[in-house]
Amino acid sequence: MGTGMKILTTVIKEVDRANKAAERDRIRREKERIRRANELERERIKAEKDNIRLQKQLNREEIKAEKERIKQAIENEKKVFEDRINERRDLRLKYLNKKH
């Protein structure tokens, strides 16, 4: 019975070692899963911030373009107004010159 006990003890120790190794491996995999989930969350947040930054930049560019369009429209209207004033002045002078 002594040899049987040695074999039994050896088998029990091996099973214990295997269980401990399996537990360590399970813990390692769990930590790796958590680490990867955290990394993915950081990447998602970074992508979201980049998206917000790009949206703001596009919005600023649209505002700038709209301001430029308004500025051009004002310049065009100013030119039309000045031309109309000059035409009226010329007509007035022409009329006054004909009278004399």
JSON list of N, CA and C in Angstrom, two decimals, residues 48-74:
[
{"chain": "A", "resi": 48, "resn": "GLU", "atom": "N", "xyz": [-14.14, 59.54, -30.87]},
{"chain": "A", "resi": 48, "resn": "GLU", "atom": "CA", "xyz": [-15.27, 60.45, -30.66]},
{"chain": "A", "resi": 48, "resn": "GLU", "atom": "C", "xyz": [-14.78, 61.90, -30.55]},
{"chain": "A", "resi": 49, "resn": "LYS", "atom": "N", "xyz": [-13.69, 62.11, -29.81]},
{"chain": "A", "resi": 49, "resn": "LYS", "atom": "CA", "xyz": [-13.12, 63.46, -29.68]},
{"chain": "A", "resi": 49, "resn": "LYS", "atom": "C", "xyz": [-12.64, 63.97, -31.03]},
{"chain": "A", "resi": 50, "resn": "ASP", "atom": "N", "xyz": [-11.99, 63.08, -31.81]},
{"chain": "A", "resi": 50, "resn": "ASP", "atom": "CA", "xyz": [-11.54, 63.48, -33.15]},
{"chain": "A", "resi": 50, "resn": "ASP", "atom": "C", "xyz": [-12.72, 63.86, -34.03]},
{"chain": "A", "resi": 51, "resn": "ASN", "atom": "N", "xyz": [-13.79, 63.10, -33.92]},
{"chain": "A", "resi": 51, "resn": "ASN", "atom": "CA", "xyz": [-14.99, 63.39, -34.71]},
{"chain": "A", "resi": 51, "resn": "ASN", "atom": "C", "xyz": [-15.57, 64.75, -34.32]},
{"chain": "A", "resi": 52, "resn": "ILE", "atom": "N", "xyz": [-15.64, 65.02, -33.02]},
{"chain": "A", "resi": 52, "resn": "ILE", "atom": "CA", "xyz": [-16.15, 66.31, -32.54]},
{"chain": "A", "resi": 52, "resn": "ILE", "atom": "C", "xyz": [-15.26, 67.44, -33.03]},
{"chain": "A", "resi": 53, "resn": "ARG", "atom": "N", "xyz": [-13.94, 67.23, -32.97]},
{"chain": "A", "resi": 53, "resn": "ARG", "atom": "CA", "xyz": [-12.99, 68.25, -33.42]},
{"chain": "A", "resi": 53, "resn": "ARG", "atom": "C", "xyz": [-13.18, 68.53, -34.91]},
{"chain": "A", "resi": 54, "resn": "LEU", "atom": "N", "xyz": [-13.34, 67.48, -35.70]},
{"chain": "A", "resi": 54, "resn": "LEU", "atom": "CA", "xyz": [-13.55, 67.66, -37.13]},
{"chain": "A", "resi": 54, "resn": "LEU", "atom": "C", "xyz": [-14.87, 68.37, -37.42]},
{"chain": "A", "resi": 55, "resn": "GLN", "atom": "N", "xyz": [-15.91, 68.03, -36.66]},
{"chain": "A", "resi": 55, "resn": "GLN", "atom": "CA", "xyz": [-17.21, 68.69, -36.84]},
{"chain": "A", "resi": 55, "resn": "GLN", "atom": "C", "xyz": [-17.08, 70.19, -36.54]},
{"chain": "A", "resi": 56, "resn": "LYS", "atom": "N", "xyz": [-16.37, 70.52, -35.46]},
{"chain": "A", "resi": 56, "resn": "LYS", "atom": "CA", "xyz": [-16.18, 71.93, -35.11]},
{"chain": "A", "resi": 56, "resn": "LYS", "atom": "C", "xyz": [-15.41, 72.65, -36.21]},
{"chain": "A", "resi": 57, "resn": "GLN", "atom": "N", "xyz": [-14.37, 71.99, -36.73]},
{"chain": "A", "resi": 57, "resn": "GLN", "atom": "CA", "xyz": [-13.56, 72.60, -37.79]},
{"chain": "A", "resi": 57, "resn": "GLN", "atom": "C", "xyz": [-14.42, 72.83, -39.04]},
{"chain": "A", "resi": 58, "resn": "LEU", "atom": "N", "xyz": [-15.22, 71.84, -39.41]},
{"chain": "A", "resi": 58, "resn": "LEU", "atom": "CA", "xyz": [-16.11, 72.01, -40.56]},
{"chain": "A", "resi": 58, "resn": "LEU", "atom": "C", "xyz": [-17.10, 73.15, -40.32]},
{"chain": "A", "resi": 59, "resn": "ASN", "atom": "N", "xyz": [-17.62, 73.22, -39.10]},
{"chain": "A", "resi": 59, "resn": "ASN", "atom": "CA", "xyz": [-18.57, 74.27, -38.76]},
{"chain": "A", "resi": 59, "resn": "ASN", "atom": "C", "xyz": [-17.90, 75.64, -38.88]},
{"chain": "A", "resi": 60, "resn": "ARG", "atom": "N", "xyz": [-16.68, 75.75, -38.38]},
{"chain": "A", "resi": 60, "resn": "ARG", "atom": "CA", "xyz": [-15.94, 77.02, -38.48]},
{"chain": "A", "resi": 60, "resn": "ARG", "atom": "C", "xyz": [-15.71, 77.39, -39.95]},
{"chain": "A", "resi": 61, "resn": "GLU", "atom": "N", "xyz": [-15.36, 76.39, -40.76]},
{"chain": "A", "resi": 61, "resn": "GLU", "atom": "CA", "xyz": [-15.12, 76.65, -42.18]},
{"chain": "A", "resi": 61, "resn": "GLU", "atom": "C", "xyz": [-16.41, 77.09, -42.87]},
{"chain": "A", "resi": 62, "resn": "GLU", "atom": "N", "xyz": [-17.53, 76.46, -42.51]},
{"chain": "A", "resi": 62, "resn": "GLU", "atom": "CA", "xyz": [-18.82, 76.86, -43.09]},
{"chain": "A", "resi": 62, "resn": "GLU", "atom": "C", "xyz": [-19.17, 78.29, -42.70]},
{"chain": "A", "resi": 63, "resn": "ILE", "atom": "N", "xyz": [-18.94, 78.63, -41.44]},
{"chain": "A", "resi": 63, "resn": "ILE", "atom": "CA", "xyz": [-19.22, 79.99, -40.97]},
{"chain": "A", "resi": 63, "resn": "ILE", "atom": "C", "xyz": [-18.33, 80.99, -41.72]},
{"chain": "A", "resi": 64, "resn": "LYS", "atom": "N", "xyz": [-17.07, 80.63, -41.88]},
{"chain": "A", "resi": 64, "resn": "LYS", "atom": "CA", "xyz": [-16.13, 81.51, -42.59]},
{"chain": "A", "resi": 64, "resn": "LYS", "atom": "C", "xyz": [-16.58, 81.70, -44.04]},
{"chain": "A", "resi": 65, "resn": "ALA", "atom": "N", "xyz": [-17.00, 80.61, -44.69]},
{"chain": "A", "resi": 65, "resn": "ALA", "atom": "CA", "xyz": [-17.47, 80.70, -46.08]},
{"chain": "A", "resi": 65, "resn": "ALA", "atom": "C", "xyz": [-18.73, 81.55, -46.16]},
{"chain": "A", "resi": 66, "resn": "GLU", "atom": "N", "xyz": [-19.63, 81.38, -45.21]},
{"chain": "A", "resi": 66, "resn": "GLU", "atom": "CA", "xyz": [-20.88, 82.17, -45.20]},
{"chain": "A", "resi": 66, "resn": "GLU", "atom": "C", "xyz": [-20.56, 83.65, -45.01]},
{"chain": "A", "resi": 67, "resn": "LYS", "atom": "N", "xyz": [-19.63, 83.96, -44.11]},
{"chain": "A", "resi": 67, "resn": "LYS", "atom": "CA", "xyz": [-19.23, 85.36, -43.91]},
{"chain": "A", "resi": 67, "resn": "LYS", "atom": "C", "xyz": [-18.65, 85.94, -45.19]},
{"chain": "A", "resi": 68, "resn": "GLU", "atom": "N", "xyz": [-17.85, 85.13, -45.89]},
{"chain": "A", "resi": 68, "resn": "GLU", "atom": "CA", "xyz": [-17.25, 85.59, -47.14]},
{"chain": "A", "resi": 68, "resn": "GLU", "atom": "C", "xyz": [-18.33, 85.84, -48.20]},
{"chain": "A", "resi": 69, "resn": "ARG", "atom": "N", "xyz": [-19.34, 84.95, -48.26]},
{"chain": "A", "resi": 69, "resn": "ARG", "atom": "CA", "xyz": [-20.44, 85.15, -49.21]},
{"chain": "A", "resi": 69, "resn": "ARG", "atom": "C", "xyz": [-21.20, 86.44, -48.88]},
{"chain": "A", "resi": 70, "resn": "ILE", "atom": "N", "xyz": [-21.44, 86.67, -47.61]},
{"chain": "A", "resi": 70, "resn": "ILE", "atom": "CA", "xyz": [-22.14, 87.90, -47.19]},
{"chain": "A", "resi": 70, "resn": "ILE", "atom": "C", "xyz": [-21.32, 89.13, -47.54]},
{"chain": "A", "resi": 71, "resn": "LYS", "atom": "N", "xyz": [-20.02, 89.04, -47.29]},
{"chain": "A", "resi": 71, "resn": "LYS", "atom": "CA", "xyz": [-19.13, 90.16, -47.60]},
{"chain": "A", "resi": 71, "resn": "LYS", "atom": "C", "xyz": [-19.15, 90.45, -49.10]},
{"chain": "A", "resi": 72, "resn": "GLN", "atom": "N", "xyz": [-19.10, 89.40, -49.92]},
{"chain": "A", "resi": 72, "resn": "GLN", "atom": "CA", "xyz": [-19.14, 89.58, -51.37]},
{"chain": "A", "resi": 72, "resn": "GLN", "atom": "C", "xyz": [-20.48, 90.19, -51.80]},
{"chain": "A", "resi": 73, "resn": "ALA", "atom": "N", "xyz": [-21.57, 89.72, -51.20]},
{"chain": "A", "resi": 73, "resn": "ALA", "atom": "CA", "xyz": [-22.89, 90.25, -51.54]},
{"chain": "A", "resi": 73, "resn": "ALA", "atom": "C", "xyz": [-22.97, 91.73, -51.19]},
{"chain": "A", "resi": 74, "resn": "ILE", "atom": "N", "xyz": [-22.43, 92.11, -50.03]},
{"chain": "A", "resi": 74, "resn": "ILE", "atom": "CA", "xyz": [-22.43, 93.52, -49.62]},
{"chain": "A", "resi": 74, "resn": "ILE", "atom": "C", "xyz": [-21.60, 94.34, -50.60]}
]
